[in-house]
PDB file of C-alpha atoms in Angstrom:
ATOM      1  CA  MET A   1      23.824 119.651 -32.075  1.00 49.00           C
ATOM      2  CA  ASN A   2      20.451 118.004 -32.693  1.00 51.00           C
ATOM      3  CA  LYS A   3      19.927 115.703 -35.649  1.00 53.00           C
ATOM      4  CA  LEU A   4      17.416 118.009 -37.360  1.00 47.00           C
ATOM      5  CA  LEU A   5      19.894 120.893 -37.422  1.00 48.00           C
ATOM      6  CA  ILE A   6      22.619 118.580 -38.718  1.00 50.00           C
ATOM      7  CA  MET A   7      20.330 117.403 -41.534  1.00 52.00           C
ATOM      8  CA  GLU A   8      19.462 120.997 -42.459  1.00 52.00           C
ATOM      9  CA  LYS A   9      23.154 121.809 -42.788  1.00 67.00           C
ATOM     10  CA  GLU A  10      23.806 118.636 -44.825  1.00 91.00           C
ATOM     11  CA  ALA A  11      26.435 117.456 -42.391  1.00 97.00           C
ATOM     12  CA  LEU A  12      28.799 114.535 -42.778  1.00 98.00           C
ATOM     13  CA  ILE A  13      30.304 113.041 -39.625  1.00 98.00           C
ATOM     14  CA  ILE A  14      33.799 111.654 -40.184  1.00 98.00           C
ATOM     15  CA  THR A  15      35.926 109.544 -37.844  1.00 98.00           C
ATOM     16  CA  VAL A  16      39.668 109.521 -38.489  1.00 98.00           C
ATOM     17  CA  ILE A  17      41.698 106.648 -37.052  1.00 98.00           C
ATOM     18  CA  GLN A  18      45.402 107.473 -36.747  1.00 98.00           C
ATOM     19  CA  SER A  19      47.174 104.227 -35.873  1.00 98.00           C
ATOM     20  CA  ASP A  20      50.427 102.322 -35.839  1.00 98.00           C
ATOM     21  CA  LEU A  21      50.500  99.339 -38.206  1.00 98.00           C
ATOM     22  CA  HIS A  22      51.893  95.861 -37.590  1.00 98.00           C
ATOM     23  CA  TRP A  23      54.385  95.224 -40.392  1.00 98.00           C
ATOM     24  CA  GLU A  24      53.059  92.714 -42.940  1.00 98.00           C
ATOM     25  CA  ASN A  25      50.699  91.209 -40.368  1.00 98.00           C
ATOM     26  CA  HIS A  26      47.105  91.097 -41.597  1.00 98.00           C
ATOM     27  CA  GLU A  27      45.736  89.318 -38.538  1.00 98.00           C
ATOM     28  CA  LYS A  28      47.150  91.715 -35.949  1.00 98.00           C
ATOM     29  CA  ASN A  29      46.096  94.777 -37.914  1.00 98.00           C
ATOM     30  CA  ILE A  30      42.552  93.509 -38.379  1.00 98.00           C
ATOM     31  CA  VAL A  31      42.266  92.669 -34.671  1.00 98.00           C
ATOM     32  CA  ASP A  32      43.653  96.087 -33.764  1.00 98.00           C
ATOM     33  CA  PHE A  33      41.313  98.014 -36.054  1.00 98.00           C
ATOM     34  CA  THR A  34      38.337  95.912 -34.970  1.00 98.00           C
ATOM     35  CA  HIS A  35      38.939  97.050 -31.392  1.00 98.00           C
ATOM     36  CA  LYS A  36      39.410 100.678 -32.445  1.00 98.00           C
ATOM     37  CA  ILE A  37      36.272 100.747 -34.579  1.00 98.00           C
ATOM     38  CA  ASN A  38      34.141  98.991 -31.967  1.00 97.00           C
ATOM     39  CA  ALA A  39      35.370 101.544 -29.406  1.00 97.00           C
ATOM     40  CA  ILE A  40      33.864 104.449 -31.372  1.00 97.00           C
ATOM     41  CA  ARG A  41      30.891 105.632 -29.334  1.00 95.00           C
ATOM     42  CA  GLU A  42      29.959 108.753 -31.290  1.00 95.00           C
ATOM     43  CA  GLU A  43      27.528 108.607 -34.172  1.00 97.00           C
ATOM     44  CA  THR A  44      29.489 108.644 -37.431  1.00 98.00           C
ATOM     45  CA  ASP A  45      28.881 108.422 -41.163  1.00 98.00           C
ATOM     46  CA  LEU A  46      32.381 107.503 -42.311  1.00 98.00           C
ATOM     47  CA  ILE A  47      35.407 105.856 -40.680  1.00 98.00           C
ATOM     48  CA  ILE A  48      38.737 106.354 -42.471  1.00 99.00           C
ATOM     49  CA  LEU A  49      41.805 104.126 -42.016  1.00 98.00           C
ATOM     50  CA  PRO A  50      45.355 104.705 -43.375  1.00 98.00           C
ATOM     51  CA  GLU A  51      46.927 103.481 -46.598  1.00 98.00           C
ATOM     52  CA  MET A  52      47.712  99.731 -46.674  1.00 98.00           C
ATOM     53  CA  PHE A  53      46.156  99.354 -43.244  1.00 98.00           C
ATOM     54  CA  THR A  54      46.558  95.560 -43.182  1.00 98.00           C
ATOM     55  CA  THR A  55      50.296  95.459 -43.974  1.00 98.00           C
ATOM     56  CA  GLY A  56      52.051  98.802 -43.878  1.00 98.00           C
ATOM     57  CA  PHE A  57      53.736 100.142 -47.027  1.00 98.00           C
ATOM     58  CA  THR A  58      55.265  96.860 -48.164  1.00 98.00           C
ATOM     59  CA  MET A  59      56.483  96.111 -51.684  1.00 98.00           C
ATOM     60  CA  ARG A  60      55.836  92.391 -51.233  1.00 98.00           C
ATOM     61  CA  SER A  61      52.613  92.762 -53.174  1.00 98.00           C
ATOM     62  CA  ALA A  62      52.329  89.174 -54.404  1.00 98.00           C
ATOM     63  CA  GLU A  63      52.774  87.732 -50.903  1.00 98.00           C
ATOM     64  CA  HIS A  64      50.265  90.029 -49.216  1.00 98.00           C
ATOM     65  CA  ALA A  65      47.608  90.725 -51.830  1.00 98.00           C
ATOM     66  CA  GLU A  66      43.979  89.788 -51.290  1.00 98.00           C
ATOM     67  CA  THR A  67      41.042  89.565 -53.660  1.00 98.00           C
ATOM     68  CA  MET A  68      37.862  91.596 -53.694  1.00 98.00           C
ATOM     69  CA  ASP A  69      36.012  88.610 -52.249  1.00 97.00           C
ATOM     70  CA  GLY A  70      38.697  88.029 -49.627  1.00 97.00           C
ATOM     71  CA  PHE A  71      38.807  88.357 -45.858  1.00 98.00           C
ATOM     72  CA  THR A  72      39.512  92.083 -45.460  1.00 98.00           C
ATOM     73  CA  VAL A  73      36.792  93.232 -47.847  1.00 98.00           C
ATOM     74  CA  GLN A  74      34.296  90.985 -46.074  1.00 98.00           C
ATOM     75  CA  TRP A  75      35.509  92.350 -42.727  1.00 98.00           C
ATOM     76  CA  MET A  76      34.879  95.898 -43.971  1.00 98.00           C
ATOM     77  CA  LEU A  77      31.405  94.921 -45.190  1.00 98.00           C
ATOM     78  CA  ASP A  78      30.531  93.301 -41.864  1.00 98.00           C
ATOM     79  CA  LEU A  79      31.774  96.210 -39.763  1.00 98.00           C
ATOM     80  CA  ALA A  80      30.137  98.812 -42.003  1.00 98.00           C
ATOM     81  CA  ALA A  81      26.812  97.031 -41.566  1.00 98.00           C
ATOM     82  CA  LYS A  82      27.333  96.690 -37.815  1.00 97.00           C
ATOM     83  CA  LYS A  83      28.344 100.334 -37.280  1.00 97.00           C
ATOM     84  CA  LYS A  84      25.811 101.599 -39.859  1.00 98.00           C
ATOM     85  CA  CYS A  85      28.378 103.750 -41.601  1.00 98.00           C
ATOM     86  CA  ALA A  86      30.933 103.602 -44.407  1.00 98.00           C
ATOM     87  CA  ILE A  87      34.519 102.409 -43.849  1.00 98.00           C
ATOM     88  CA  ALA A  88      37.414 103.460 -46.088  1.00 99.00           C
ATOM     89  CA  GLY A  89      41.134 102.769 -46.453  1.00 98.00           C
ATOM     90  CA  SER A  90      43.552 101.104 -48.860  1.00 98.00           C
ATOM     91  CA  ILE A  91      44.805  97.517 -49.091  1.00 98.00           C
ATOM     92  CA  ILE A  92      46.726  95.416 -51.624  1.00 98.00           C
ATOM     93  CA  ILE A  93      44.418  93.781 -54.174  1.00 98.00           C
ATOM     94  CA  ASN A  94      45.207  91.046 -56.703  1.00 98.00           C
ATOM     95  CA  GLU A  95      43.233  91.094 -59.948  1.00 97.00           C
ATOM     96  CA  LYS A  96      44.300  88.548 -62.552  1.00 95.00           C
ATOM     97  CA  ASP A  97      47.843  88.473 -61.147  1.00 95.00           C
ATOM     98  CA  LYS A  98      48.136  92.246 -61.235  1.00 98.00           C
ATOM     99  CA  TYR A  99      48.559  94.059 -57.946  1.00 98.00           C
ATOM    100  CA  PHE A 100      46.937  97.348 -56.979  1.00 98.00           C
ATOM    101  CA  ASN A 101      47.196  99.713 -54.034  1.00 98.00           C
ATOM    102  CA  ARG A 102      43.426 100.096 -53.842  1.00 98.00           C
ATOM    103  CA  PHE A 103      41.335 102.557 -51.874  1.00 99.00           C
ATOM    104  CA  LEU A 104      38.078 100.906 -50.816  1.00 98.00           C
ATOM    105  CA  PHE A 105      34.976 102.803 -49.748  1.00 99.00           C
ATOM    106  CA  VAL A 106      32.580 100.260 -48.269  1.00 98.00           C
ATOM    107  CA  GLN A 107      29.053 101.363 -47.414  1.00 98.00           C
ATOM    108  CA  GLN A 108      26.680  99.862 -44.871  1.00 98.00           C
ATOM    109  CA  ASN A 109      24.342  98.743 -47.663  1.00 98.00           C
ATOM    110  CA  GLY A 110      27.096  96.567 -49.196  1.00 98.00           C
ATOM    111  CA  GLU A 111      28.029  98.959 -51.995  1.00 98.00           C
ATOM    112  CA  ILE A 112      31.785  99.169 -52.667  1.00 98.00           C
ATOM    113  CA  ALA A 113      33.649 101.898 -54.555  1.00 98.00           C
ATOM    114  CA  ALA A 114      37.297 101.333 -55.503  1.00 98.00           C
ATOM    115  CA  TYR A 115      40.096 103.671 -56.582  1.00 98.00           C
ATOM    116  CA  ASP A 116      43.536 102.402 -57.649  1.00 98.00           C
ATOM    117  CA  LYS A 117      46.490 104.634 -56.768  1.00 98.00           C
ATOM    118  CA  ARG A 118      47.618 106.459 -59.900  1.00 98.00           C
ATOM    119  CA  HIS A 119      50.943 107.929 -58.808  1.00 98.00           C
ATOM    120  CA  LEU A 120      53.212 105.122 -57.652  1.00 98.00           C
ATOM    121  CA  PHE A 121      56.088 106.125 -55.377  1.00 97.00           C
ATOM    122  CA  ARG A 122      59.140 105.409 -57.525  1.00 97.00           C
ATOM    123  CA  MET A 123      61.573 106.366 -54.732  1.00 96.00           C
ATOM    124  CA  GLY A 124      60.221 103.314 -52.926  1.00 96.00           C
ATOM    125  CA  ASN A 125      60.033 101.181 -56.125  1.00 96.00           C
ATOM    126  CA  GLU A 126      56.260 100.979 -55.886  1.00 98.00           C
ATOM    127  CA  GLU A 127      55.945 101.034 -59.686  1.00 98.00           C
ATOM    128  CA  LYS A 128      57.883  97.746 -59.852  1.00 98.00           C
ATOM    129  CA  TYR A 129      55.388  95.858 -57.721  1.00 98.00           C
ATOM    130  CA  PHE A 130      52.048  97.540 -58.387  1.00 98.00           C
ATOM    131  CA  GLU A 131      49.944  98.485 -61.386  1.00 98.00           C
ATOM    132  CA  LYS A 132      49.168 102.139 -61.976  1.00 97.00           C
ATOM    133  CA  GLY A 133      45.551 103.214 -61.602  1.00 97.00           C
ATOM    134  CA  LYS A 134      43.937 104.724 -64.674  1.00 95.00           C
ATOM    135  CA  GLU A 135      40.741 106.323 -63.465  1.00 97.00           C
ATOM    136  CA  ARG A 136      39.786 108.989 -60.949  1.00 97.00           C
ATOM    137  CA  ILE A 137      36.445 108.314 -59.313  1.00 98.00           C
ATOM    138  CA  ILE A 138      33.838 110.348 -57.466  1.00 98.00           C
ATOM    139  CA  ILE A 139      31.876 108.595 -54.738  1.00 98.00           C
ATOM    140  CA  HIS A 140      28.306 109.690 -54.014  1.00 98.00           C
ATOM    141  CA  TYR A 141      27.444 109.197 -50.359  1.00 98.00           C
ATOM    142  CA  LYS A 142      24.770 110.790 -48.191  1.00 98.00           C
ATOM    143  CA  GLY A 143      24.424 113.742 -50.544  1.00 97.00           C
ATOM    144  CA  TRP A 144      28.192 114.359 -50.672  1.00 98.00           C
ATOM    145  CA  LYS A 145      30.551 113.909 -53.602  1.00 98.00           C
ATOM    146  CA  ILE A 146      33.851 112.448 -52.436  1.00 98.00           C
ATOM    147  CA  CYS A 147      37.156 112.142 -54.301  1.00 98.00           C
ATOM    148  CA  PRO A 148      39.515 109.449 -52.916  1.00 98.00           C
ATOM    149  CA  MET A 149      43.301 109.625 -53.293  1.00 98.00           C
ATOM    150  CA  ILE A 150      46.307 107.740 -51.922  1.00 99.00           C
ATOM    151  CA  CYS A 151      49.524 109.169 -50.441  1.00 98.00           C
ATOM    152  CA  TYR A 152      51.908 110.161 -53.305  1.00 98.00           C
ATOM    153  CA  ASP A 153      48.879 111.379 -55.331  1.00 98.00           C
ATOM    154  CA  LEU A 154      49.025 114.411 -53.034  1.00 98.00           C
ATOM    155  CA  ARG A 155      52.028 115.821 -54.906  1.00 98.00           C
ATOM    156  CA  PHE A 156      50.132 116.056 -58.218  1.00 98.00           C
ATOM    157  CA  PRO A 157      47.493 118.825 -58.128  1.00 97.00           C
ATOM    158  CA  VAL A 158      46.274 118.327 -61.696  1.00 96.00           C
ATOM    159  CA  TRP A 159      44.989 114.849 -60.809  1.00 97.00           C
ATOM    160  CA  SER A 160      42.910 116.194 -57.931  1.00 97.00           C
ATOM    161  CA  ARG A 161      41.687 119.404 -59.584  1.00 96.00           C
ATOM    162  CA  ASN A 162      38.081 120.058 -58.674  1.00 96.00           C
ATOM    163  CA  LYS A 163      35.957 120.811 -61.733  1.00 92.00           C
ATOM    164  CA  ASP A 164      32.954 121.555 -59.541  1.00 93.00           C
ATOM    165  CA  ASN A 165      32.357 117.824 -59.211  1.00 95.00           C
ATOM    166  CA  TYR A 166      33.262 117.020 -55.600  1.00 98.00           C
ATOM    167  CA  ASP A 167      32.977 118.404 -52.058  1.00 98.00           C
ATOM    168  CA  LEU A 168      35.413 116.285 -50.051  1.00 98.00           C
ATOM    169  CA  LEU A 169      38.924 115.127 -50.926  1.00 98.00           C
ATOM    170  CA  ILE A 170      40.387 112.214 -48.943  1.00 99.00           C
ATOM    171  CA  TYR A 171      44.035 111.149 -48.796  1.00 99.00           C
ATOM    172  CA  VAL A 172      45.045 107.961 -46.985  1.00 99.00           C
ATOM    173  CA  ALA A 173      48.779 107.597 -46.511  1.00 98.00           C
ATOM    174  CA  ASN A 174      51.952 106.078 -45.157  1.00 98.00           C
ATOM    175  CA  TRP A 175      53.809 109.426 -45.300  1.00 98.00           C
ATOM    176  CA  PRO A 176      57.172 109.439 -43.451  1.00 98.00           C
ATOM    177  CA  GLU A 177      57.906 111.892 -40.667  1.00 98.00           C
ATOM    178  CA  SER A 178      60.960 113.206 -42.532  1.00 98.00           C
ATOM    179  CA  ARG A 179      58.592 114.841 -45.038  1.00 98.00           C
ATOM    180  CA  LYS A 180      55.830 115.874 -42.628  1.00 98.00           C
ATOM    181  CA  ASP A 181      56.088 119.569 -43.583  1.00 98.00           C
ATOM    182  CA  VAL A 182      55.372 118.642 -47.212  1.00 98.00           C
ATOM    183  CA  TRP A 183      52.366 116.560 -46.136  1.00 98.00           C
ATOM    184  CA  ILE A 184      50.863 119.384 -44.097  1.00 98.00           C
ATOM    185  CA  THR A 185      51.589 122.077 -46.691  1.00 98.00           C
ATOM    186  CA  LEU A 186      50.189 120.160 -49.659  1.00 98.00           C
ATOM    187  CA  LEU A 187      47.025 119.097 -47.835  1.00 98.00           C
ATOM    188  CA  LYS A 188      46.307 122.755 -47.115  1.00 98.00           C
ATOM    189  CA  ALA A 189      47.058 123.677 -50.727  1.00 98.00           C
ATOM    190  CA  ARG A 190      44.674 121.026 -52.081  1.00 98.00           C
ATOM    191  CA  ALA A 191      41.888 122.345 -49.812  1.00 98.00           C
ATOM    192  CA  ILE A 192      42.423 125.978 -50.782  1.00 98.00           C
ATOM    193  CA  GLU A 193      42.904 125.541 -54.536  1.00 97.00           C
ATOM    194  CA  ASN A 194      39.928 123.176 -54.902  1.00 97.00           C
ATOM    195  CA  GLN A 195      37.630 124.877 -52.375  1.00 98.00           C
ATOM    196  CA  VAL A 196      36.785 121.584 -50.711  1.00 98.00           C
ATOM    197  CA  TYR A 197      37.102 119.896 -47.356  1.00 98.00           C
ATOM    198  CA  VAL A 198      40.237 117.749 -47.181  1.00 98.00           C
ATOM    199  CA  VAL A 199      40.874 114.787 -44.894  1.00 99.00           C
ATOM    200  CA  GLY A 200      44.390 113.360 -44.608  1.00 98.00           C
ATOM    201  CA  VAL A 201      44.759 110.089 -42.678  1.00 99.00           C
ATOM    202  CA  ASN A 202      48.330 108.976 -42.017  1.00 98.00           C
ATOM    203  CA  ARG A 203      49.875 106.282 -39.827  1.00 98.00           C
ATOM    204  CA  VAL A 204      52.236 106.604 -36.867  1.00 98.00           C
ATOM    205  CA  GLY A 205      55.078 104.399 -35.586  1.00 98.00           C
ATOM    206  CA  ASN A 206      57.865 102.621 -37.461  1.00 98.00           C
ATOM    207  CA  ASP A 207      57.649 100.157 -40.344  1.00 98.00           C
ATOM    208  CA  GLY A 208      59.739  97.187 -41.434  1.00 96.00           C
ATOM    209  CA  MET A 209      61.913  99.456 -43.572  1.00 95.00           C
ATOM    210  CA  LYS A 210      62.907 101.470 -40.476  1.00 95.00           C
ATOM    211  CA  LEU A 211      60.900 104.495 -41.600  1.00 97.00           C
ATOM    212  CA  SER A 212      59.256 106.632 -38.917  1.00 98.00           C
ATOM    213  CA  TYR A 213      55.759 108.122 -39.238  1.00 98.00           C
ATOM    214  CA  SER A 214      54.316 110.989 -37.189  1.00 98.00           C
ATOM    215  CA  GLY A 215      50.731 110.806 -38.432  1.00 98.00           C
ATOM    216  CA  ASP A 216      49.739 114.466 -38.581  1.00 98.00           C
ATOM    217  CA  SER A 217      46.292 113.380 -39.738  1.00 98.00           C
ATOM    218  CA  VAL A 218      43.929 116.299 -40.186  1.00 98.00           C
ATOM    219  CA  VAL A 219      40.528 117.508 -41.342  1.00 98.00           C
ATOM    220  CA  LEU A 220      40.754 120.840 -43.169  1.00 98.00           C
ATOM    221  CA  SER A 221      38.127 123.372 -44.170  1.00 98.00           C
ATOM    222  CA  SER A 222      38.011 124.748 -47.708  1.00 98.00           C
ATOM    223  CA  ARG A 223      40.093 127.660 -46.402  1.00 97.00           C
ATOM    224  CA  GLY A 224      42.857 125.254 -45.410  1.00 98.00           C
ATOM    225  CA  ILE A 225      42.162 125.663 -41.692  1.00 98.00           C
ATOM    226  CA  ALA A 226      42.337 122.626 -39.398  1.00 98.00           C
ATOM    227  CA  ILE A 227      38.987 121.762 -37.824  1.00 98.00           C
ATOM    228  CA  SER A 228      40.338 118.656 -36.104  1.00 98.00           C
ATOM    229  CA  ASN A 229      42.592 118.222 -33.077  1.00 97.00           C
ATOM    230  CA  ILE A 230      44.569 115.092 -33.855  1.00 97.00           C
ATOM    231  CA  THR A 231      47.890 114.944 -32.013  1.00 97.00           C
ATOM    232  CA  SER A 232      51.096 114.139 -33.894  1.00 97.00           C
ATOM    233  CA  LYS A 233      52.781 110.791 -33.074  1.00 98.00           C
ATOM    234  CA  THR A 234      49.716 109.618 -31.154  1.00 98.00           C
ATOM    235  CA  ILE A 235      47.496 106.597 -31.702  1.00 98.00           C
ATOM    236  CA  MET A 236      44.024 108.087 -31.535  1.00 98.00           C
ATOM    237  CA  SER A 237      40.645 108.532 -33.165  1.00 98.00           C
ATOM    238  CA  GLU A 238      38.697 111.731 -33.632  1.00 98.00           C
ATOM    239  CA  THR A 239      35.213 112.396 -34.942  1.00 98.00           C
ATOM    240  CA  VAL A 240      34.622 115.666 -36.814  1.00 98.00           C
ATOM    241  CA  THR A 241      31.518 117.065 -38.503  1.00 98.00           C
ATOM    242  CA  ILE A 242      31.709 118.962 -41.796  1.00 98.00           C
ATOM    243  CA  TYR A 243      28.886 120.998 -43.331  1.00 98.00           C
ATOM    244  CA  LYS A 244      27.977 121.345 -46.978  1.00 97.00           C
ATOM    245  CA  ASN A 245      26.046 124.592 -46.463  1.00 96.00           C
ATOM    246  CA  GLU A 246      29.211 126.268 -45.159  1.00 96.00           C
ATOM    247  CA  LEU A 247      31.137 125.030 -48.184  1.00 97.00           C
ATOM    248  CA  ALA A 248      28.446 126.281 -50.578  1.00 96.00           C
ATOM    249  CA  ASP A 249      28.347 129.697 -48.882  1.00 96.00           C
ATOM    250  CA  PHE A 250      32.096 130.129 -49.195  1.00 96.00           C
ATOM    251  CA  ARG A 251      32.136 129.096 -52.851  1.00 95.00           C
ATOM    252  CA  LYS A 252      29.325 131.555 -53.577  1.00 96.00           C
ATOM    253  CA  LYS A 253      31.084 134.449 -51.836  1.00 96.00           C
ATOM    254  CA  PHE A 254      34.502 133.653 -53.311  1.00 95.00           C
ATOM    255  CA  PRO A 255      33.951 131.820 -56.650  1.00 93.00           C
ATOM    256  CA  VAL A 256      37.545 131.253 -57.746  1.00 92.00           C
ATOM    257  CA  GLY A 257      36.465 128.200 -59.718  1.00 89.00           C
ATOM    258  CA  LEU A 258      34.879 130.458 -62.334  1.00 89.00           C
ATOM    259  CA  ASP A 259      38.370 131.610 -63.335  1.00 89.00           C
ATOM    260  CA  ALA A 260      40.057 128.197 -63.326  1.00 88.00           C
ATOM    261  CA  ASP A 261      42.071 127.087 -66.362  1.00 88.00           C
ATOM    262  CA  SER A 262      40.651 124.291 -68.478  1.00 85.00           C
ATOM    263  CA  PHE A 263      42.759 121.233 -69.317  1.00 83.00           C
ATOM    264  CA  GLU A 264      42.571 117.530 -70.142  1.00 82.00           C
ATOM    265  CA  ILE A 265      44.416 114.710 -68.387  1.00 80.00           C
ATOM    266  CA  ILE A 266      45.977 112.234 -70.813  1.00 74.00           C
TER     267      ILE A 266
END
């Protein structure tokens, strides 16, 4: 498709990287993702990495946290500038001796948006080692409004409810294979109920806690239909284009948002 037609349709080109993670090994993960990102030959606007992509889902937050002026953030800034696109994913951040599972959206112009995971996975004791996020954010990028979320947030639809203020919902995750059916089902539900595109980026392989991950990363239309072809249990990247005009047409023809219930999040 030529660039003019893509611009007319207000397209966003997204590259999903489904990868294994080296347990608690920043250096190996950064080297690995550097190779994967440099290997992307297609034009892209946004590259998305999994949750805690430098460490895996570790609870050793104090030992593995970085700062916002640390190595990984600078690495994201450098690569975003080099690839002329945005790069997103979550890492462990230390702010004044408080630790956050933080989603970072780093643009090629140096702008950084940050979202701290609100729903901490108590079955894994995440709430004992991380601070709870307090604010949902909307990222404005290339004419799109993007809502970032992290893993366990997926189970809480009120937090992600679209009040006609975003077009794309992103979940980065370390979601175990034993609950893959829940992952797939809830991603589809979030797309359908919010009438938005949804991207779910999950890891594969095994972590240091002997948990297995099948990936099942996906890009979904606002009808909950997969428009990507990412293979389960496979280390791979895929680039998919989504179109705002198609989203707007569907919302106009089927305006369920006009009948949505109003509420406030406390």
